[in-house]
Tab-separated table of C-alpha atoms in Angstrom:
chain	number	residue	atom	x	y	z
A	1	MET	CA	-3.980	-43.330	9.920
A	2	ALA	CA	-4.291	-41.150	6.824
A	3	GLU	CA	-1.349	-41.060	4.448
A	4	ARG	CA	0.885	-38.046	4.988
A	5	ARG	CA	1.045	-35.845	1.900
A	6	ARG	CA	4.161	-34.163	0.550
A	7	VAL	CA	4.386	-30.369	0.219
A	8	LEU	CA	7.327	-28.569	-1.400
A	9	VAL	CA	7.835	-24.842	-0.807
A	10	VAL	CA	9.903	-23.270	-3.591
A	11	GLY	CA	11.691	-20.219	-2.234
A	12	GLY	CA	11.352	-21.402	1.331
A	13	THR	CA	13.939	-18.997	2.754
A	14	GLY	CA	12.084	-15.886	1.583
A	15	TYR	CA	9.604	-13.868	3.619
A	16	LEU	CA	6.414	-15.702	2.687
A	17	GLY	CA	8.188	-19.034	2.338
A	18	GLN	CA	9.392	-19.021	5.942
A	19	HIS	CA	5.994	-18.065	7.337
A	20	LEU	CA	4.355	-20.741	5.183
A	21	LEU	CA	6.761	-23.433	6.371
A	22	GLN	CA	5.903	-22.482	9.958
A	23	GLY	CA	2.203	-22.818	9.235
A	24	LEU	CA	2.571	-26.147	7.442
A	25	ALA	CA	4.847	-27.550	10.160
A	26	GLY	CA	2.381	-26.491	12.827
A	27	ALA	CA	-0.434	-28.380	11.105
A	28	LEU	CA	1.437	-31.677	11.667
A	29	LEU	CA	-0.149	-33.124	8.522
A	30	TYR	CA	2.540	-32.960	5.859
A	31	ASP	CA	5.978	-34.174	4.918
A	32	LEU	CA	7.828	-30.959	4.097
A	33	ALA	CA	10.655	-29.872	1.845
A	34	PHE	CA	11.802	-26.499	0.589
A	35	THR	CA	14.192	-25.075	-1.956
A	36	HIS	CA	16.848	-22.439	-1.409
A	37	ASN	CA	19.762	-20.981	-3.366
A	38	ARG	CA	22.373	-20.547	-0.627
A	39	PRO	CA	25.519	-22.522	0.244
A	40	ILE	CA	23.617	-23.919	3.235
A	41	PRO	CA	20.002	-23.446	4.351
A	42	PRO	CA	19.410	-21.240	7.427
A	43	PRO	CA	19.982	-23.525	10.447
A	44	ASP	CA	17.484	-21.659	12.635
A	45	LEU	CA	14.744	-22.102	10.008
A	46	VAL	CA	15.484	-25.806	9.551
A	47	ALA	CA	15.422	-26.341	13.322
A	48	ALA	CA	12.133	-24.477	13.737
A	49	VAL	CA	10.174	-26.382	11.065
A	50	SER	CA	11.794	-29.837	11.299
A	51	PRO	CA	11.343	-32.483	10.167
A	52	VAL	CA	11.988	-30.847	6.782
A	53	ILE	CA	14.303	-31.542	3.840
A	54	PRO	CA	16.087	-28.551	2.259
A	55	PHE	CA	17.236	-28.715	-1.372
A	56	ARG	CA	19.511	-26.283	-3.150
A	57	VAL	CA	17.939	-25.465	-6.524
A	58	ASP	CA	18.768	-22.994	-9.278
A	59	LEU	CA	15.383	-21.959	-10.636
A	60	ARG	CA	16.939	-20.417	-13.730
A	61	THR	CA	18.422	-23.716	-14.931
A	62	GLY	CA	16.478	-26.320	-12.987
A	63	ASP	CA	19.642	-27.741	-11.412
A	64	GLY	CA	18.653	-29.491	-8.197
A	65	PHE	CA	15.139	-30.666	-9.046
A	66	ASP	CA	16.330	-34.209	-9.824
A	67	ALA	CA	17.562	-34.517	-6.245
A	68	ILE	CA	14.059	-33.712	-5.016
A	69	SER	CA	12.615	-36.458	-7.249
A	70	SER	CA	14.992	-39.063	-5.867
A	71	SER	CA	15.031	-38.042	-2.188
A	72	PHE	CA	11.552	-36.612	-1.592
A	73	GLY	CA	9.453	-37.892	-4.468
A	74	GLN	CA	6.638	-36.235	-6.352
A	75	PRO	CA	4.996	-33.582	-4.170
A	76	ASP	CA	1.232	-33.484	-3.810
A	77	VAL	CA	1.459	-29.698	-3.615
A	78	VAL	CA	4.187	-27.308	-4.777
A	79	VAL	CA	3.984	-23.689	-3.581
A	80	ASN	CA	6.096	-21.299	-5.636
A	81	CYS	CA	7.042	-18.321	-3.480
A	82	ALA	CA	10.255	-17.546	-5.394
A	83	ALA	CA	10.446	-14.278	-7.331
A	84	LEU	CA	12.516	-11.278	-8.227
A	85	SER	CA	9.959	-8.944	-6.691
A	86	VAL	CA	11.669	-5.541	-6.642
A	87	PRO	CA	10.171	-3.669	-9.619
A	88	ARG	CA	13.226	-1.489	-10.188
A	89	ALA	CA	15.527	-4.533	-10.230
A	90	CYS	CA	13.264	-6.164	-12.813
A	91	GLU	CA	13.402	-3.007	-14.916
A	92	MET	CA	17.196	-2.913	-14.780
A	93	ASP	CA	17.665	-6.594	-15.657
A	94	PRO	CA	14.663	-7.910	-17.626
A	95	ALA	CA	16.425	-11.150	-18.549
A	96	ALA	CA	17.003	-12.018	-14.895
A	97	ALA	CA	13.393	-11.109	-14.097
A	98	VAL	CA	12.092	-13.468	-16.784
A	99	SER	CA	14.422	-16.316	-15.784
A	100	ILE	CA	13.280	-16.184	-12.150
A	101	ASN	CA	9.680	-14.999	-12.366
A	102	VAL	CA	8.543	-17.271	-15.197
A	103	PRO	CA	8.931	-20.730	-13.582
A	104	SER	CA	9.799	-22.681	-16.726
A	105	SER	CA	12.213	-25.088	-15.035
A	106	LEU	CA	9.738	-25.789	-12.232
A	107	VAL	CA	6.897	-26.463	-14.658
A	108	ASN	CA	9.141	-28.694	-16.795
A	109	TRP	CA	10.129	-30.685	-13.715
A	110	LEU	CA	6.498	-31.202	-12.682
A	111	SER	CA	5.697	-32.322	-16.235
A	112	SER	CA	8.399	-34.998	-15.965
A	113	PHE	CA	6.199	-37.021	-13.597
A	114	ASN	CA	3.809	-37.708	-16.504
A	115	ASN	CA	0.696	-37.408	-14.385
A	116	SER	CA	-1.553	-34.686	-13.009
A	117	ASN	CA	-1.243	-35.583	-9.344
A	118	SER	CA	0.512	-32.370	-8.253
A	119	LEU	CA	-1.065	-28.987	-7.598
A	120	LEU	CA	1.068	-25.912	-8.326
A	121	VAL	CA	0.210	-22.951	-6.089
A	122	HIS	CA	1.865	-19.941	-7.686
A	123	LEU	CA	2.254	-16.506	-6.117
A	124	SER	CA	1.495	-13.774	-8.625
A	125	THR	CA	0.919	-10.064	-7.986
A	126	ASP	CA	-1.617	-7.259	-8.081
A	127	GLN	CA	0.836	-5.483	-10.393
A	128	VAL	CA	-0.558	-7.392	-13.361
A	129	TYR	CA	-3.345	-4.776	-13.279
A	130	GLU	CA	-2.994	-1.399	-14.987
A	131	GLY	CA	-4.018	0.683	-11.983
A	132	VAL	CA	-6.623	2.943	-13.564
A	133	LYS	CA	-9.581	2.000	-11.333
A	134	SER	CA	-10.414	0.570	-7.929
A	135	PHE	CA	-11.189	-2.982	-6.849
A	136	TYR	CA	-10.089	-5.054	-9.810
A	137	LYS	CA	-11.825	-8.399	-10.353
A	138	GLU	CA	-10.058	-11.515	-11.621
A	139	GLU	CA	-11.780	-11.287	-15.003
A	140	ASP	CA	-10.637	-7.692	-15.610
A	141	GLU	CA	-8.014	-7.325	-18.301
A	142	ALA	CA	-4.444	-7.598	-17.053
A	143	VAL	CA	-2.342	-4.723	-18.435
A	144	PRO	CA	0.894	-4.471	-16.406
A	145	VAL	CA	2.797	-1.188	-16.648
A	146	ASN	CA	6.250	-2.382	-15.540
A	147	MET	CA	8.592	-5.305	-16.167
A	148	TYR	CA	7.804	-6.961	-12.843
A	149	GLY	CA	4.104	-7.096	-13.664
A	150	LYS	CA	4.818	-8.245	-17.223
A	151	THR	CA	6.963	-11.171	-16.086
A	152	LYS	CA	4.402	-12.226	-13.500
A	153	LEU	CA	1.630	-12.136	-16.113
A	154	ALA	CA	3.835	-14.188	-18.451
A	155	ALA	CA	4.242	-16.693	-15.613
A	156	GLU	CA	0.477	-16.966	-15.185
A	157	GLN	CA	0.021	-17.574	-18.904
A	158	HIS	CA	2.773	-20.203	-18.948
A	159	ILE	CA	1.267	-22.074	-15.999
A	160	ILE	CA	-2.261	-21.991	-17.434
A	161	ALA	CA	-0.985	-23.324	-20.767
A	162	GLN	CA	1.270	-26.055	-19.348
A	163	CYS	CA	-0.183	-27.234	-16.014
A	164	SER	CA	-3.216	-29.420	-15.460
A	165	ASN	CA	-3.742	-28.230	-11.910
A	166	TYR	CA	-2.893	-24.848	-10.471
A	167	ALA	CA	-3.963	-22.124	-8.052
A	168	ILE	CA	-2.628	-18.711	-9.096
A	169	LEU	CA	-2.810	-16.157	-6.281
A	170	ARG	CA	-2.547	-12.480	-7.243
A	171	SER	CA	-1.130	-11.064	-4.037
A	172	SER	CA	-0.976	-7.491	-2.835
A	173	ILE	CA	1.787	-6.223	-0.527
A	174	ILE	CA	2.424	-8.865	2.136
A	175	TYR	CA	3.204	-7.523	5.601
A	176	GLY	CA	3.637	-8.998	9.048
A	177	PRO	CA	6.227	-9.994	11.663
A	178	GLN	CA	9.872	-10.673	10.869
A	179	THR	CA	10.813	-14.226	9.910
A	180	ILE	CA	12.650	-16.901	11.926
A	181	SER	CA	15.774	-16.303	9.843
A	182	PRO	CA	15.556	-12.523	9.260
A	183	VAL	CA	15.192	-11.514	5.631
A	184	GLU	CA	17.363	-8.755	4.239
A	185	LYS	CA	14.643	-6.828	2.450
A	186	SER	CA	12.877	-3.953	4.170
A	187	LEU	CA	9.517	-4.952	5.635
A	188	PRO	CA	6.785	-2.325	5.116
A	189	ILE	CA	5.354	-1.906	8.615
A	190	GLN	CA	8.725	-2.178	10.320
A	191	TRP	CA	10.181	0.442	7.967
A	192	ILE	CA	7.331	2.878	8.621
A	193	ASP	CA	7.711	2.316	12.364
A	194	SER	CA	11.461	2.963	12.230
A	195	VAL	CA	11.248	6.230	10.282
A	196	LEU	CA	8.392	7.618	12.382
A	197	ASN	CA	10.277	6.725	15.550
A	198	LYS	CA	12.887	9.344	14.704
A	199	GLN	CA	11.429	12.210	16.717
A	200	GLY	CA	11.075	15.477	14.815
A	201	HIS	CA	11.893	13.878	11.467
A	202	GLU	CA	9.194	14.558	8.857
A	203	VAL	CA	8.595	11.718	6.401
A	204	GLU	CA	6.835	11.822	3.033
A	205	PHE	CA	4.255	9.206	2.054
A	206	PHE	CA	2.282	8.862	-1.170
A	207	HIS	CA	-1.377	9.762	-0.834
A	208	ASP	CA	-2.396	8.670	-4.352
A	209	GLU	CA	-1.203	5.053	-4.723
A	210	PHE	CA	-3.592	2.412	-3.423
A	211	ARG	CA	-3.196	-1.283	-2.592
A	212	CYS	CA	-4.923	-3.874	-0.399
A	213	PRO	CA	-2.037	-5.068	1.802
A	214	VAL	CA	-2.519	-8.595	3.132
A	215	TYR	CA	-1.351	-9.847	6.525
A	216	VAL	CA	1.124	-12.691	6.073
A	217	LYS	CA	-0.774	-15.083	8.316
A	218	ASP	CA	-3.882	-14.567	6.160
A	219	MET	CA	-1.822	-15.378	3.062
A	220	VAL	CA	-0.605	-18.554	4.757
A	221	ASP	CA	-4.224	-19.447	5.571
A	222	VAL	CA	-5.171	-18.968	1.905
A	223	ILE	CA	-2.389	-21.286	0.696
A	224	MET	CA	-3.198	-23.885	3.331
A	225	ALA	CA	-6.899	-23.739	2.440
A	226	ALA	CA	-6.101	-24.401	-1.239
A	227	THR	CA	-3.756	-27.221	-0.181
A	228	LYS	CA	-6.427	-28.855	1.950
A	229	LYS	CA	-9.050	-28.567	-0.795
A	230	TRP	CA	-6.711	-30.236	-3.252
A	231	ILE	CA	-5.603	-33.013	-0.960
A	232	SER	CA	-9.095	-33.769	0.307
A	233	GLY	CA	-10.381	-33.940	-3.260
A	234	CYS	CA	-13.667	-32.380	-2.216
A	235	LEU	CA	-13.623	-29.382	-4.544
A	236	PHE	CA	-12.802	-29.222	-8.206
A	237	LEU	CA	-12.509	-25.853	-9.799
A	238	HIS	CA	-12.421	-24.544	-13.321
A	239	LEU	CA	-11.992	-20.868	-14.034
A	240	ALA	CA	-13.346	-19.695	-17.376
A	241	ILE	CA	-12.589	-16.238	-18.723
A	242	CYS	CA	-15.455	-14.472	-16.956
A	243	HIS	CA	-17.161	-17.087	-14.771
A	244	LEU	CA	-16.203	-19.559	-12.070
A	245	TYR	CA	-17.587	-23.063	-12.376
A	246	LEU	CA	-17.534	-25.761	-9.731
A	247	ARG	CA	-17.577	-29.269	-11.077
A	248	LEU	CA	-17.141	-32.865	-9.956
A	249	ILE	CA	-15.047	-35.105	-12.152
A	250	SER	CA	-15.791	-38.804	-11.790
A	251	ASP	CA	-12.428	-40.093	-12.989
A	252	GLY	CA	-10.066	-37.694	-11.263
A	253	LYS	CA	-9.706	-34.296	-9.671
A	254	GLN	CA	-8.888	-30.952	-11.155
A	255	MET	CA	-8.200	-27.483	-9.808
A	256	GLN	CA	-7.700	-24.526	-12.098
A	257	LEU	CA	-8.027	-21.424	-10.015
A	258	LEU	CA	-7.147	-17.745	-10.260
A	259	LEU	CA	-7.768	-15.562	-7.208
A	260	ASN	CA	-7.093	-12.044	-6.000
A	261	VAL	CA	-5.562	-12.162	-2.514
A	262	GLY	CA	-5.524	-8.877	-0.646
A	263	GLY	CA	-6.499	-7.526	2.731
A	264	ALA	CA	-9.888	-6.170	3.729
A	265	ASN	CA	-8.971	-2.497	3.163
A	266	ARG	CA	-7.915	-0.300	0.240
A	267	VAL	CA	-5.220	1.999	1.630
A	268	SER	CA	-2.618	4.458	0.397
A	269	ARG	CA	0.952	4.598	1.679
A	270	LEU	CA	-0.143	7.659	3.638
A	271	GLN	CA	-2.952	5.729	5.328
A	272	MET	CA	-0.560	2.881	6.121
A	273	ALA	CA	1.711	5.332	7.928
A	274	GLU	CA	-1.229	6.901	9.758
A	275	SER	CA	-2.252	3.472	11.065
A	276	VAL	CA	1.232	2.828	12.446
A	277	ALA	CA	1.273	6.296	14.025
A	278	ARG	CA	-2.095	5.739	15.736
A	279	ILE	CA	-1.039	2.384	17.183
A	280	LYS	CA	2.402	3.551	18.335
A	281	GLY	CA	1.297	7.018	19.472
A	282	TYR	CA	3.578	8.933	17.097
A	283	ASN	CA	3.019	12.578	16.262
A	284	PRO	CA	0.833	12.607	13.107
A	285	SER	CA	2.397	15.895	12.003
A	286	LEU	CA	5.521	13.890	11.116
A	287	ILE	CA	3.579	12.396	8.202
A	288	LYS	CA	3.656	14.543	5.051
A	289	PRO	CA	1.396	13.615	2.110
A	290	VAL	CA	2.979	13.834	-1.345
A	291	SER	CA	2.013	12.669	-4.819
A	292	ALA	CA	3.685	9.580	-6.248
A	293	SER	CA	4.398	11.611	-9.368
A	294	SER	CA	6.734	13.854	-7.349
A	295	VAL	CA	9.327	11.081	-6.997
A	296	ASP	CA	11.304	9.390	-9.764
A	297	ARG	CA	11.665	5.752	-8.704
A	298	GLY	CA	13.128	4.588	-11.983
A	299	VAL	CA	10.086	2.438	-12.738
A	300	ARG	CA	6.414	3.009	-13.522
A	301	SER	CA	4.083	2.163	-10.682
A	302	PRO	CA	0.316	1.621	-11.057
A	303	SER	CA	-1.802	4.172	-9.192
A	304	ASP	CA	-4.662	2.026	-7.891
A	305	ILE	CA	-4.437	-1.754	-7.929
A	306	SER	CA	-6.825	-2.410	-5.082
A	307	MET	CA	-8.617	-5.719	-5.586
A	308	ASP	CA	-12.050	-7.228	-5.088
A	309	ILE	CA	-11.520	-10.335	-2.924
A	310	SER	CA	-15.115	-11.598	-2.818
A	311	ARG	CA	-14.207	-14.663	-4.904
A	312	LEU	CA	-11.432	-15.571	-2.449
A	313	ILE	CA	-13.876	-15.499	0.450
A	314	GLN	CA	-16.486	-17.475	-1.492
A	315	VAL	CA	-14.204	-20.211	-2.826
A	316	LEU	CA	-11.705	-20.781	-0.007
A	317	GLY	CA	-13.617	-19.399	2.958
A	318	VAL	CA	-10.764	-17.145	4.114
A	319	SER	CA	-11.655	-13.586	5.184
A	320	PRO	CA	-8.484	-11.461	5.583
A	321	CYS	CA	-8.247	-9.167	8.587
A	322	LEU	CA	-8.622	-5.401	8.673
A	323	PHE	CA	-5.390	-3.572	7.880
A	324	GLU	CA	-5.097	-1.864	11.252
A	325	ASP	CA	-5.649	-5.155	13.084
A	326	GLY	CA	-2.854	-6.728	11.064
A	327	VAL	CA	-0.552	-3.814	11.795
A	328	ARG	CA	-1.256	-4.107	15.510
A	329	SER	CA	-0.522	-7.854	15.437
A	330	THR	CA	2.697	-7.217	13.505
A	331	LEU	CA	4.023	-4.660	15.951
A	332	GLU	CA	3.033	-6.719	18.982
A	333	ALA	CA	4.753	-9.829	17.584
A	334	ASP	CA	7.978	-7.988	16.809
A	335	ASN	CA	8.043	-6.379	20.243
A	336	ALA	CA	7.253	-9.587	22.140
């Protein structure tokens, strides 16, 4: 029987973290642990993905990582899903954004093992791009326009400088069904559904901001594909500034990977709402197009950060679903 490998999900009680733990548990291949920052971990989550070991960790200080070393051991793969991801909150408290979004304590802890046997999968964002064109490629210059994007770019740079092995995933908006232990933040498709369900209530949506929203189960597939590649040792990746090289290393394995991860479609907020309306049969006249410039959100937002995902498909073999298919699956799952 093959040795079971250890996977640690940092930020396991968040939206992506919970879905990822479900996917990893369902694979029946890994010993699992996750971090949280609550008095106790959510009992319903622990029950659903058991056997799993929860650890309370303060990512700002690193308190709690030593307990993981002693009770769980060195992970083969660490997936960092933790972030302060609300742009306005990052703008209001830059110090907090840096302390959470730049994973210094996590990287220092991994360095304490004095070997390169762990892969760090780090969730970054499409908001590292400036937003002045469509379909950004990984080698395009990263010029973030807000504090959230700046801290996430700083995190990428820190990981590249300090870690031997990493997979940095620049994610678009992640959408999908609610989690086992419901998260407090508003979920995009569910919010659109709720406001359009108010009969006779007109709702404004931006027609001139574009993203490539990714279905959460596709994001889980991407992370699991990178995990499997690393653990199997069959693919060794090195990302240069403008070109991707595949190489075999006789005396060890290495993965240094940067990928855009978005869905198959470039859509505006308006088009997102129109998709929900079509699927649910809502009156399309309830949807009012407005310019993003007409609303002061207290933070700059890039206009078009749609991404080219051809490298993702080529390297990991994951082809994200069409946006409308993902929306349909989301609504069906939540109504089941």
